[in-house]
Coordinates of C-alpha atoms in Angstrom, one line a residue:
Chain A
X153 CA 11.6 -23.2 10.7
X154 CA 14.9 -22.1 10.6
X155 CA 17.5 -24.9 10.0
X156 CA 21.5 -24.9 10.6
X157 CA 23.2 -26.8 8.4
X158 CA 26.4 -26.4 6.6
X159 CA 25.6 -27.3 3.5
X160 CA 21.7 -26.5 3.6
X161 CA 21.8 -24.4 0.8
X162 CA 24.5 -26.7 -1.7
X163 CA 21.7 -29.3 -2.6
X164 CA 19.0 -26.7 -3.9
X165 CA 21.3 -24.7 -5.4
X166 CA 23.3 -27.6 -6.9
X167 CA 19.8 -28.7 -8.5
X168 CA 18.7 -25.3 -9.7
X169 CA 22.1 -25.3 -11.5
X170 CA 21.4 -28.3 -13.1
X171 CA 17.9 -27.0 -14.1
X172 CA 19.4 -23.1 -14.8
X173 CA 22.0 -25.5 -17.2
X174 CA 19.4 -27.9 -19.5
X175 CA 17.5 -24.5 -19.8
X176 CA 20.3 -22.4 -20.8
X177 CA 22.6 -24.4 -22.6
X178 CA 19.9 -24.4 -26.5
X179 CA 20.0 -20.3 -25.6
X180 CA 23.7 -20.4 -24.9
X181 CA 24.3 -22.6 -28.3
X182 CA 22.1 -20.4 -30.8
X183 CA 24.2 -17.8 -29.4
X184 CA 27.3 -19.4 -30.0
X185 CA 26.4 -20.4 -33.4
X186 CA 25.3 -16.7 -34.2
X187 CA 28.9 -15.9 -34.1
X188 CA 30.7 -18.2 -36.9
X189 CA 30.5 -18.1 -40.3
X190 CA 28.1 -20.3 -42.4
X191 CA 30.9 -23.0 -43.0
X192 CA 32.3 -23.6 -39.7
X193 CA 28.6 -24.3 -38.8
X194 CA 28.0 -26.8 -42.0
X195 CA 31.3 -28.4 -41.6
X196 CA 30.4 -29.2 -37.8
X197 CA 33.2 -27.6 -36.7
X198 CA 31.9 -25.1 -34.5
X199 CA 33.4 -25.1 -31.1
X200 CA 31.0 -24.1 -28.1
X201 CA 32.7 -21.0 -27.7
X202 CA 31.7 -17.5 -29.5
X203 CA 33.2 -17.0 -32.9
X204 CA 34.8 -14.1 -34.4
X205 CA 31.7 -13.3 -36.4
X206 CA 29.4 -11.2 -34.1
X207 CA 29.1 -8.0 -35.7
X208 CA 29.5 -9.2 -39.2
X209 CA 26.0 -11.8 -38.6
X210 CA 24.2 -9.3 -36.5
X211 CA 24.8 -6.6 -39.0
X212 CA 23.6 -8.2 -42.0
X213 CA 20.7 -9.9 -40.3
X214 CA 19.1 -6.9 -38.8
X215 CA 19.7 -4.8 -42.2
X216 CA 20.2 -6.9 -44.7
X217 CA 18.6 -10.3 -44.0
X218 CA 19.5 -13.4 -46.0
X219 CA 20.5 -14.5 -49.5
X220 CA 17.8 -16.9 -49.7
X221 CA 14.3 -17.9 -48.7
X222 CA 13.3 -14.5 -47.2
X223 CA 14.9 -11.5 -48.5
X224 CA 13.6 -9.0 -45.9
X225 CA 16.1 -7.9 -42.9
X226 CA 15.2 -8.7 -39.6
X227 CA 14.9 -5.4 -38.4
X228 CA 11.8 -5.2 -40.5
X229 CA 10.0 -8.3 -39.1
X230 CA 11.3 -6.8 -35.5
X231 CA 9.1 -3.6 -36.1
X232 CA 6.5 -5.9 -37.5
X233 CA 6.7 -7.9 -34.1
X234 CA 6.9 -5.1 -32.3
X235 CA 3.9 -3.2 -33.6
X236 CA 1.8 -6.4 -33.4
X237 CA 2.6 -7.3 -29.3
X238 CA 1.9 -3.6 -28.5
X239 CA -1.3 -3.7 -30.6
X240 CA -2.4 -6.5 -28.8
X241 CA -1.4 -5.9 -25.2
X242 CA -2.5 -1.9 -25.4
X243 CA -5.9 -2.8 -27.7
X244 CA -6.5 -5.9 -25.2
X245 CA -5.9 -3.8 -22.1
X246 CA -8.1 -1.0 -23.0
X247 CA -10.9 -2.7 -24.6
X248 CA -10.9 -4.9 -21.0
X249 CA -10.4 -2.8 -18.6
X250 CA -13.6 -0.8 -20.2
X251 CA -15.6 -3.7 -20.3
X252 CA -14.6 -5.0 -17.3
X253 CA -15.8 -2.1 -15.4
X254 CA -19.0 -1.9 -17.2
X255 CA -19.8 -5.4 -16.2
X256 CA -19.0 -4.9 -12.6
X257 CA -19.9 -0.8 -11.7
X258 CA -23.0 -0.4 -13.7
X259 CA -26.5 -2.1 -13.7
X260 CA -27.7 -2.8 -16.8
X261 CA -30.1 -5.1 -18.5
X262 CA -28.0 -8.0 -19.7
X263 CA -25.6 -7.8 -17.8
X264 CA -24.8 -11.4 -16.5
X265 CA -25.8 -12.4 -20.2
X266 CA -22.7 -9.7 -21.1
X267 CA -20.3 -10.9 -18.8
X268 CA -21.1 -14.7 -19.7
X269 CA -20.9 -13.8 -23.4
X270 CA -17.2 -12.5 -22.4
X271 CA -16.7 -15.9 -20.6
X272 CA -17.6 -18.2 -23.1
X273 CA -14.8 -16.3 -25.7
X274 CA -12.2 -18.0 -23.3
X275 CA -13.4 -21.6 -24.4
X276 CA -12.9 -19.9 -28.5
X277 CA -9.3 -18.9 -28.9
X278 CA -8.0 -18.2 -32.2
X279 CA -7.0 -21.8 -33.7
X280 CA -10.5 -22.7 -33.0
X281 CA -12.5 -20.0 -34.8
X282 CA -9.1 -19.6 -37.3
X283 CA -11.1 -19.9 -40.6
X284 CA -14.4 -17.5 -39.7
X285 CA -11.9 -15.1 -38.4
X286 CA -9.3 -15.4 -41.3
X287 CA -12.6 -15.0 -43.6
X288 CA -14.0 -11.7 -42.1
X289 CA -10.6 -10.5 -41.5
X290 CA -9.9 -11.2 -45.1
X291 CA -12.8 -10.0 -46.8
X292 CA -12.7 -6.6 -44.6
X293 CA -9.3 -6.4 -46.7
X294 CA -7.4 -6.4 -43.8
X295 CA -4.9 -9.2 -44.9
X296 CA -1.3 -7.9 -44.8
X297 CA -2.0 -5.0 -42.0
X298 CA -1.2 -4.2 -38.7
X299 CA -4.8 -4.3 -38.1
X300 CA -5.3 -7.7 -39.4
X301 CA -2.5 -9.0 -37.7
X302 CA -3.7 -7.4 -33.8
X303 CA -7.8 -7.0 -34.1
X304 CA -8.2 -10.9 -33.9
X305 CA -6.1 -11.3 -30.9
X306 CA -7.3 -8.4 -28.7
X307 CA -10.5 -9.9 -28.9
X308 CA -10.5 -11.9 -25.7
X309 CA -11.8 -12.6 -22.4
X310 CA -8.5 -12.8 -20.8
X311 CA -7.9 -9.2 -19.7
X312 CA -11.7 -8.8 -18.7
X313 CA -11.6 -11.4 -16.5
X314 CA -8.8 -10.3 -14.9
X315 CA -10.0 -6.7 -14.3
X316 CA -13.2 -7.7 -13.1
X317 CA -11.5 -9.8 -10.8
X318 CA -9.8 -7.4 -9.4
X319 CA -12.5 -4.5 -9.6
X320 CA -14.3 -6.8 -7.0
X321 CA -11.8 -6.4 -4.5
X322 CA -11.9 -2.7 -4.7
X323 CA -14.4 -1.9 -1.4
X324 CA -18.3 -0.5 -2.1
X325 CA -17.2 2.1 0.0
X326 CA -14.6 3.9 -2.1
X327 CA -17.2 3.8 -4.7
X328 CA -19.2 5.2 -2.5
X329 CA -17.0 7.7 -0.9
X330 CA -16.5 9.2 -3.8
X331 CA -19.8 9.8 -5.1
X332 CA -20.2 11.6 -2.0
X333 CA -16.9 13.4 -3.1
X334 CA -18.5 14.3 -6.5
X335 CA -17.0 12.6 -8.6
X336 CA -18.8 10.5 -11.5
X337 CA -18.0 7.7 -13.6
X338 CA -15.4 8.6 -15.3
X339 CA -14.0 10.4 -12.6
X340 CA -14.0 7.8 -10.3
X341 CA -12.2 5.7 -13.2
X342 CA -9.9 8.1 -13.9
X343 CA -8.9 8.7 -9.8
X344 CA -9.3 5.5 -8.1
X345 CA -9.8 2.4 -10.2
X346 CA -7.2 3.7 -12.6
X347 CA -4.5 4.2 -9.9
X348 CA -5.4 1.1 -8.3
X349 CA -4.7 -1.0 -10.9
X350 CA -1.5 0.0 -12.3
X351 CA -0.2 -3.1 -11.0
X352 CA -2.6 -5.4 -13.0
X353 CA -2.3 -3.2 -15.8
X354 CA 1.4 -4.1 -16.3
X355 CA 0.8 -8.1 -15.2
X356 CA -1.7 -7.9 -18.3
X357 CA 1.1 -6.1 -20.3
X358 CA 3.9 -8.3 -19.7
X359 CA 1.5 -11.5 -20.6
X360 CA 0.0 -10.1 -23.5
X361 CA 3.2 -8.9 -24.9
X362 CA 4.3 -11.9 -24.8
X363 CA 1.7 -14.0 -26.4
X364 CA 1.2 -10.8 -29.0
X365 CA 5.1 -11.7 -29.6
X366 CA 4.6 -15.0 -29.8
X367 CA 1.9 -15.5 -32.5
X368 CA 3.0 -18.0 -35.0
X369 CA -0.2 -19.5 -36.5
X370 CA -2.5 -16.3 -37.3
X371 CA 0.7 -14.1 -38.7
X372 CA 1.3 -17.1 -40.8
X373 CA -2.1 -17.5 -42.7
X374 CA -2.3 -13.5 -42.3
X375 CA 0.9 -12.3 -43.7
X376 CA 1.3 -13.0 -47.4
X377 CA 4.0 -10.6 -48.1
X378 CA 7.3 -10.7 -47.2
X379 CA 7.9 -6.9 -45.7
X380 CA 4.7 -7.4 -43.1
X381 CA 5.6 -11.0 -41.6
X382 CA 6.8 -11.1 -38.0
X383 CA 10.0 -12.3 -36.7
X384 CA 8.5 -15.5 -35.7
X385 CA 7.5 -16.3 -39.3
X386 CA 11.2 -15.2 -40.8
X387 CA 12.9 -17.6 -38.0
X388 CA 10.7 -20.4 -39.9
X389 CA 11.3 -19.6 -43.5
X390 CA 15.3 -19.2 -42.7
X391 CA 15.2 -22.8 -41.8
X392 CA 13.2 -24.1 -43.9
X393 CA 14.6 -23.6 -47.6
X394 CA 14.2 -26.3 -50.4
X395 CA 17.2 -24.5 -52.6
X396 CA 20.1 -23.5 -51.0
X397 CA 22.1 -24.1 -48.0
X398 CA 20.3 -23.0 -44.5
X399 CA 22.5 -19.7 -42.9
X400 CA 22.5 -20.9 -39.4
X401 CA 24.3 -18.0 -38.6
X402 CA 21.2 -15.6 -39.6
X403 CA 18.7 -17.6 -38.2
X404 CA 20.0 -18.4 -35.0
X405 CA 21.2 -14.6 -34.7
X406 CA 17.6 -13.9 -35.5
X407 CA 16.1 -16.4 -32.6
X408 CA 18.4 -14.7 -30.3
X409 CA 16.9 -11.0 -31.2
X410 CA 13.4 -12.6 -31.4
X411 CA 14.3 -13.5 -27.5
X412 CA 15.2 -10.4 -26.4
X413 CA 12.3 -7.7 -26.4
X414 CA 10.4 -10.7 -24.3
X415 CA 13.2 -10.1 -21.9
X416 CA 13.1 -6.6 -21.9
X417 CA 9.7 -6.5 -21.3
X418 CA 9.9 -9.2 -18.4
X419 CA 13.0 -7.4 -16.5
X420 CA 11.9 -3.8 -16.7
X421 CA 8.2 -4.8 -15.5
X422 CA 9.3 -8.0 -13.0
X423 CA 8.4 -6.3 -9.6
X424 CA 5.1 -4.5 -10.9
X425 CA 4.6 -7.8 -12.4
X426 CA 4.8 -10.1 -9.8
X427 CA 3.1 -7.5 -7.4
X428 CA -0.2 -7.3 -9.7
X429 CA -0.2 -11.1 -9.6
X430 CA 0.4 -11.6 -6.1
X431 CA -0.8 -8.0 -4.4
X432 CA -3.5 -8.2 -1.7
X433 CA -3.2 -4.8 -0.1
X434 CA -6.0 -1.9 -1.5
Chain B
X209 CA -26.5 23.5 8.9
X210 CA -29.7 22.2 8.4
X211 CA -32.3 19.8 10.4
X212 CA -32.9 16.1 8.9
X213 CA -36.6 15.4 8.7
X214 CA -37.7 11.8 7.4
X215 CA -41.1 11.3 6.2
X216 CA -42.4 7.8 5.9
X217 CA -39.2 6.6 4.4
X218 CA -39.6 2.8 3.5
X219 CA -37.1 0.8 1.6
X220 CA -38.0 -2.1 -0.6
X221 CA -35.2 -4.6 -2.0
X222 CA -35.8 -6.4 -5.7
X223 CA -36.0 -9.6 -4.2
X224 CA -38.9 -8.0 -1.6
X225 CA -37.4 -7.9 1.6
X226 CA -38.4 -4.8 3.4
X227 CA -35.5 -3.3 5.1
X228 CA -37.5 -0.3 6.3
X229 CA -41.0 -0.2 6.9
X230 CA -41.8 3.3 7.4
X231 CA -39.7 6.1 9.2
X232 CA -40.6 9.3 10.4
X233 CA -38.2 11.0 12.1
X234 CA -37.3 15.1 13.5
X235 CA -33.0 15.5 13.7
X236 CA -33.2 19.4 14.9
X237 CA -30.4 21.8 14.1
X238 CA -27.0 20.9 15.3
X239 CA -28.6 17.3 17.0
X240 CA -26.6 14.1 17.0
X241 CA -28.7 11.7 16.5
X242 CA -27.9 8.3 17.0
X243 CA -29.7 5.1 15.2
X244 CA -29.3 2.0 17.4
X245 CA -30.3 -1.5 16.9
X246 CA -29.1 -5.4 16.2
X247 CA -27.5 -6.1 13.0
X248 CA -30.2 -6.6 10.3
X249 CA -32.3 -3.8 12.1
X250 CA -32.4 -1.0 8.9
X251 CA -30.1 1.3 10.9
X252 CA -27.7 1.3 8.3
X253 CA -30.3 1.4 5.1
X254 CA -31.6 4.5 6.7
X255 CA -28.3 6.1 6.7
X256 CA -27.6 5.4 3.3
X257 CA -30.8 6.7 2.2
X258 CA -30.0 9.9 4.4
X259 CA -26.6 9.6 2.0
X260 CA -28.0 8.8 -1.4
X261 CA -26.5 5.6 -1.7
X262 CA -29.9 4.1 -1.7
X263 CA -32.9 4.6 -3.4
X264 CA -35.7 5.3 -1.5
X265 CA -38.4 3.7 -2.3
X266 CA -41.6 5.6 -0.3
X267 CA -41.5 8.6 1.6
X268 CA -39.4 11.4 1.7
X269 CA -35.9 12.6 3.1
X270 CA -35.7 16.4 3.7
X271 CA -32.2 18.5 4.7
X272 CA -33.2 21.7 5.2
X273 CA -35.9 23.1 3.2
X274 CA -35.7 20.5 0.5
X275 CA -36.6 17.7 -0.1
X276 CA -33.6 15.0 -1.4
X277 CA -34.7 11.6 -2.8
X278 CA -34.2 12.4 -6.4
X279 CA -30.6 14.4 -5.7
X280 CA -27.0 13.1 -6.0
X281 CA -25.4 12.5 -2.9
X282 CA -22.3 14.9 -3.6
X283 CA -25.6 17.5 -3.8
X284 CA -27.0 16.9 -0.8
X285 CA -23.8 18.9 0.9
X286 CA -23.7 15.7 3.0
X287 CA -20.3 13.9 4.9
X288 CA -20.1 10.7 5.3
X289 CA -17.5 8.6 7.7
X290 CA -17.3 5.2 7.1
X291 CA -16.8 1.7 9.1
X292 CA -13.6 0.5 7.2
X293 CA -13.0 4.3 6.7
X294 CA -12.6 3.8 2.4
X295 CA -9.6 6.6 2.1
X296 CA -8.4 6.7 -1.4
X297 CA -5.7 4.1 -0.6
X298 CA -3.5 5.7 -3.1
X299 CA -3.5 9.4 -2.2
X300 CA -1.9 11.0 0.6
X301 CA -3.9 12.0 3.6
X302 CA -3.8 15.8 1.9
X303 CA -5.5 14.4 -1.4
X304 CA -8.1 12.4 0.4
X305 CA -9.0 15.1 2.2
X306 CA -8.7 18.0 -0.8
X307 CA -10.2 15.4 -3.4
X308 CA -14.0 16.1 -3.0
X309 CA -13.2 20.1 -2.4
X310 CA -11.2 19.6 -5.9
X311 CA -14.2 17.9 -7.3
X312 CA -16.3 21.0 -6.5
X313 CA -14.0 23.6 -8.3
X314 CA -12.8 25.0 -5.2
X315 CA -9.7 27.6 -5.1
X316 CA -6.5 25.9 -4.8
X317 CA -5.5 28.3 -1.9
X318 CA -9.1 27.5 -0.1
X319 CA -8.7 24.0 -0.6
X320 CA -5.3 24.5 1.2
X321 CA -6.5 26.2 4.4
X322 CA -9.7 23.8 5.3
X323 CA -7.2 20.8 4.8
X324 CA -4.7 23.0 6.9
X325 CA -7.5 23.5 9.9
X326 CA -9.1 20.0 9.8
X327 CA -5.9 18.8 10.1
X328 CA -4.4 21.4 12.9
X329 CA -8.2 20.1 14.9
X330 CA -7.9 16.3 13.9
X331 CA -3.7 16.6 15.1
X332 CA -3.3 14.7 12.0
X333 CA -0.9 17.4 10.6
X334 CA 2.6 15.8 10.6
X335 CA 1.5 12.6 8.5
X336 CA -0.8 15.0 5.9
X337 CA 2.2 13.4 3.2
X338 CA 1.8 10.2 4.0
X339 CA -0.4 7.0 2.0
X340 CA -3.4 5.8 4.3
X341 CA -1.6 2.5 4.5
X342 CA 1.0 4.4 6.5
X343 CA -1.5 4.7 9.1
X344 CA -2.6 3.3 12.4
X345 CA -6.7 2.4 12.8
X346 CA -7.0 5.6 14.9
X347 CA -5.2 7.8 12.5
X348 CA -7.2 6.3 10.0
X349 CA -10.2 6.9 11.1
X350 CA -9.4 10.8 12.0
X351 CA -8.5 11.3 8.3
X352 CA -11.9 10.1 7.5
X353 CA -12.9 12.5 9.7
X354 CA -11.3 15.3 8.3
X355 CA -12.5 14.0 5.2
X356 CA -15.5 15.0 6.3
X357 CA -14.9 18.1 8.1
X358 CA -13.1 19.4 5.2
X359 CA -16.3 19.5 2.9
X360 CA -18.3 21.9 6.1
X361 CA -21.6 19.6 5.2
X362 CA -24.7 20.6 6.6
X363 CA -24.8 16.9 7.7
X364 CA -22.7 14.6 8.5
X365 CA -23.3 10.8 8.7
X366 CA -21.9 8.5 10.7
X367 CA -21.8 4.3 9.5
X368 CA -20.2 2.6 11.9
X369 CA -17.3 4.6 12.4
X370 CA -15.7 3.5 15.5
X371 CA -16.2 -0.7 15.1
X372 CA -12.5 -1.3 12.9
X373 CA -11.0 0.0 16.3
X374 CA -9.5 -1.6 19.3
X375 CA -11.4 -0.8 22.9
X376 CA -9.4 1.6 24.6
X377 CA -9.4 3.5 21.2
X378 CA -13.0 3.2 20.7
X379 CA -13.6 5.2 24.0
X380 CA -11.0 7.8 22.9
X381 CA -12.2 8.4 19.5
X382 CA -15.9 8.4 20.8
X383 CA -15.1 11.8 23.2
X384 CA -13.4 13.0 20.5
X385 CA -16.4 12.5 18.0
X386 CA -18.8 14.1 20.8
X387 CA -16.6 17.0 21.0
X388 CA -15.5 17.5 17.6
X389 CA -19.7 17.8 17.0
X390 CA -20.6 20.3 19.8
X391 CA -17.7 22.4 18.3
X392 CA -19.0 22.3 15.1
X393 CA -22.3 22.2 15.3
X394 CA -22.9 20.9 12.7
X395 CA -26.0 18.1 12.5
X396 CA -25.3 14.8 12.6
X397 CA -26.6 11.5 12.0
X398 CA -24.7 8.0 14.0
X399 CA -25.3 4.9 13.3
X400 CA -23.6 2.3 15.5
X401 CA -25.1 -1.3 17.2
X402 CA -22.8 -0.8 20.6
X403 CA -25.4 0.4 23.1
X404 CA -22.9 2.4 25.0
X405 CA -21.8 4.9 21.8
X406 CA -25.3 5.1 21.4
X407 CA -26.4 6.0 25.1
X408 CA -22.7 8.5 25.2
X409 CA -22.9 10.5 22.2
X410 CA -26.5 11.1 21.3
X411 CA -29.0 13.6 22.0
X412 CA -31.4 12.0 20.0
X413 CA -31.6 8.3 20.2
X414 CA -33.1 5.9 17.9
X415 CA -33.7 2.4 18.5
X416 CA -34.6 0.4 15.9
X417 CA -35.2 -3.4 15.5
X418 CA -36.2 -4.9 12.6
X419 CA -37.3 -2.1 10.1
X420 CA -39.3 -0.5 12.8
X421 CA -38.3 2.4 15.0
X422 CA -39.3 1.0 18.5
X423 CA -38.4 4.2 20.6
X424 CA -36.8 7.7 20.2
X425 CA -35.6 9.7 23.0
X426 CA -33.6 11.1 25.1
X427 CA -30.8 8.6 26.3
X428 CA -31.7 8.8 30.1
X429 CA -35.4 8.6 29.1
X430 CA -35.4 6.0 26.5
X431 CA -33.2 3.8 29.4
X432 CA -35.3 4.7 32.3
X433 CA -38.6 4.6 30.9
X434 CA -38.1 1.9 27.6
X435 CA -41.3 1.9 25.3
X436 CA -40.8 -2.1 24.7
X437 CA -39.1 -4.8 25.8
X438 CA -37.2 -5.3 22.9
X439 CA -35.3 -1.7 24.0
X440 CA -35.4 -2.8 27.6
X441 CA -33.4 -5.4 26.7
X442 CA -31.3 -3.9 24.4
X443 CA -30.0 -0.8 26.0
X444 CA -28.6 -1.1 29.6
X445 CA -25.4 -3.6 30.2
X446 CA -25.4 -6.0 31.2
X447 CA -29.1 -6.2 29.9
X448 CA -32.6 -6.0 31.5
X449 CA -34.1 -9.2 33.6
X450 CA -37.1 -10.5 32.2
X451 CA -39.0 -12.8 34.4
X452 CA -42.6 -13.4 34.4
X453 CA -45.2 -11.9 36.9
X454 CA -49.0 -12.3 37.1
X455 CA -50.8 -9.2 37.8
X456 CA -52.5 -8.8 42.0
X457 CA -53.8 -6.2 42.0
X458 CA -54.1 -2.2 41.0
X459 CA -50.2 -1.5 41.2
X460 CA -48.7 -5.0 42.1
X461 CA -47.4 -8.0 40.6
X462 CA -46.1 -11.3 41.7
X463 CA -42.8 -12.2 40.5
X464 CA -40.9 -15.2 41.9
X465 CA -44.4 -16.0 44.6
X466 CA -43.4 -12.4 46.1
X467 CA -45.3 -9.4 45.7
X468 CA -44.2 -6.5 43.6
X469 CA -45.5 -3.0 44.0
X470 CA -45.3 -1.2 40.7
X471 CA -45.1 2.5 40.3
X472 CA -46.2 2.5 36.5
X473 CA -49.0 0.2 35.6
X474 CA -51.4 0.1 32.7
X475 CA -55.0 1.0 34.3
X476 CA -57.4 -1.6 34.0
X477 CA -54.9 -4.9 34.0
X478 CA -57.2 -8.1 35.0
X479 CA -55.7 -9.9 38.2
X480 CA -54.6 -12.8 37.1
X481 CA -52.9 -11.6 33.5
X482 CA -49.5 -12.8 33.1
X483 CA -46.8 -10.2 32.1
X484 CA -43.0 -9.8 31.3
X485 CA -41.5 -7.9 34.2
X486 CA -38.4 -6.0 33.2
X487 CA -35.7 -5.6 36.7
X488 CA -32.7 -3.9 35.9
X489 CA -29.8 -6.1 37.1
X490 CA -28.1 -2.4 38.9
X491 CA -31.6 -1.6 40.3
X492 CA -32.4 -4.6 42.6
X493 CA -31.2 -4.9 45.5
X494 CA -30.6 -7.5 48.8
X495 CA -33.9 -7.2 51.6
X496 CA -33.4 -7.5 54.9
X497 CA -36.7 -8.7 54.8
X498 CA -39.3 -10.7 52.9
X499 CA -38.4 -10.3 49.1
X500 CA -37.3 -12.5 45.5
X501 CA -35.6 -15.8 46.5
X502 CA -32.6 -15.9 43.5
X503 CA -30.6 -19.3 44.3
X504 CA -27.0 -18.0 42.8
X505 CA -25.2 -20.2 40.8
X506 CA -22.3 -18.5 39.9
X507 CA -20.7 -15.0 40.4
X508 CA -19.1 -12.8 37.6
X509 CA -16.6 -10.5 39.2
X510 CA -16.1 -7.2 36.7
X511 CA -13.9 -5.4 39.2
X512 CA -15.7 -2.9 40.6
X513 CA -18.8 -5.3 40.5
X514 CA -19.9 -8.3 40.5
X515 CA -22.4 -10.2 38.2
X516 CA -24.3 -12.6 40.6
X517 CA -26.4 -15.6 38.1
X518 CA -29.3 -17.3 39.0
X519 CA -32.4 -18.6 37.6
X520 CA -35.9 -17.4 38.5
X521 CA -39.4 -19.4 37.5
X522 CA -37.1 -20.4 34.7
X523 CA -35.8 -17.5 33.3
X524 CA -32.1 -16.3 33.6
X525 CA -32.0 -13.2 36.3
X526 CA -28.6 -11.2 36.7
X527 CA -28.0 -9.0 40.0
X528 CA -25.2 -6.5 40.0
X529 CA -24.0 -5.0 42.8
X530 CA -20.6 -3.4 44.3
X531 CA -18.0 -5.5 45.2
X532 CA -17.9 -6.3 48.6
X533 CA -21.8 -5.2 49.3
X534 CA -22.4 -8.9 48.7
X535 CA -20.4 -11.7 50.3
X536 CA -19.1 -14.1 46.9
X537 CA -20.2 -17.4 48.4
X538 CA -23.6 -16.5 48.8
X539 CA -26.0 -19.4 47.2
X540 CA -29.2 -17.1 47.7
X541 CA -30.2 -13.7 47.2
X542 CA -33.3 -12.0 49.0
X543 CA -34.0 -8.9 46.8
X544 CA -36.6 -5.9 46.3
X545 CA -36.8 -3.2 44.1
X546 CA -38.1 0.3 44.0
X547 CA -41.6 0.3 42.6
X548 CA -40.1 3.3 39.9
X549 CA -37.7 0.9 38.5
X550 CA -40.1 -2.0 37.3
X551 CA -41.4 -2.2 34.1
X552 CA -44.2 -3.8 32.7
X553 CA -44.4 -5.8 29.5
X554 CA -47.1 -7.6 27.3
X555 CA -46.2 -11.2 27.0
X556 CA -47.1 -11.3 23.3
X557 CA -46.7 -7.8 21.7
X558 CA -43.8 -6.8 24.3
X559 CA -45.4 -3.0 24.2
X560 CA -44.4 -1.3 27.8
X561 CA -47.9 -1.9 30.1
X562 CA -47.8 1.6 32.2
X563 CA -49.7 4.8 32.4

């Protein structure tokens, strides 16, 4: 269906442009606000063009921190968020690829039971089981540690399901050919399953990194020290201040910084990510 | 090189389904054995038991002097070619062929030598560096065979290797497989549901049905003297006509009101016994005198030959004749057949009622 219309692409483009500007405008505004000084913003004199304090504001945000609410520099928070997001993404890939491999390729008693138990955890996200989870993590003495931040979020079924579905599409003959070629369970995993799973791993990594980076409720509960808090918590604390003026320029700089890593991950891995979700050729 | 000996091999699946019901088979060293039968007859299961991909419920499988029932597939010294080729999609053609050798710790230069040699034999040298997805079906099939050859196994196992190819390529690859097997002299077991492949490739043809071996023999013997009605209708294209007949006396059967002389007939069959009479479409001849009268419903033109379709006593009947031998608008044929080419089968068991 190829229609030649002179302005054929104009209307769809206009609609898309309107959509993009609706989404992008607040982001732009946040960036503009992060380049003005506090007084300009507080007085409502901010112009919709970037101001002169870009370097100063970002330097203060990353290396010094705000003067009131949370005194940690955002650099520390970003590191925490990064560790947490990477820990969740990699931890999840690791345990889910192994568990899916076990469920798909090994015949052991209660195999399907094991699978369904994993499956059921999908219905119990962190928010639902937050109290018992908190209790366990606290009893283990993991409050204010990276382990406490990441572990409870690593344990969930999404990755296992994704890998299981992918493994089911690998033809049985490949396994049989490997067997005849003298590859055991580990070699088959390393030489065949893993290389074939690269795109799926990439897709899962992108999803889980962003999921981990954007976590709010769990870090809020499990971190008490300022130097363990994540950037998302940081933004929240900067905005709600009882005894001082909110330093909007710093809060906005933090927000912009908080957006960067997920954007970088998506941009870098976009091609693999899309392939991993749509690829059918095995 | 080794012979393959199966002794009363059985396979019962967990659900109680019996896929292979006691098969004994002796494949000589260097022989080409083809297992043929309809889907679900157990031929693939049997092959997979030889490969070690299925456990053996009862009986024994021996490759050479060694019983391999509990030997891992990798240690049975076999190589298998799969229907969908089962090439590793992420490895180059070279690596696909080298993988099995690598896993066995074969030295690098030896691997290189063998892969290059196999590639030369199969004429796939020019795409050793490519990935399987960049190859056509026929080329993939060659790579799959190359993977089997480099291992220099004692037995080749083929699981319907040509089913995914188009008709023309299938004929070509069939010839190549035969030539290759002759040249290498490796004992081969080949599974197919295509009776043409079975006839042309095998020097030992095994016809299977419902988990049992119906007949084992040279392809020509199986064709000329089928042991049962099942084999008779399975081997040969178009399939053998089966029409009811009544025993008239020793060596005489009435079909469609006409008396046929039968060379191969079990002694002591009481006159009046109803039998199934098998008549191959290509064996039937138009008679000048008396014969079986067959009203023709329609004619199929196959180029070199014509197929005349009709019904005799309610049974479908086909007559094959070279184009032009019978005029296409014939409404009725009067047919005779050589006494040696009449096959008799029991109505109930389907077993051959010959001497």
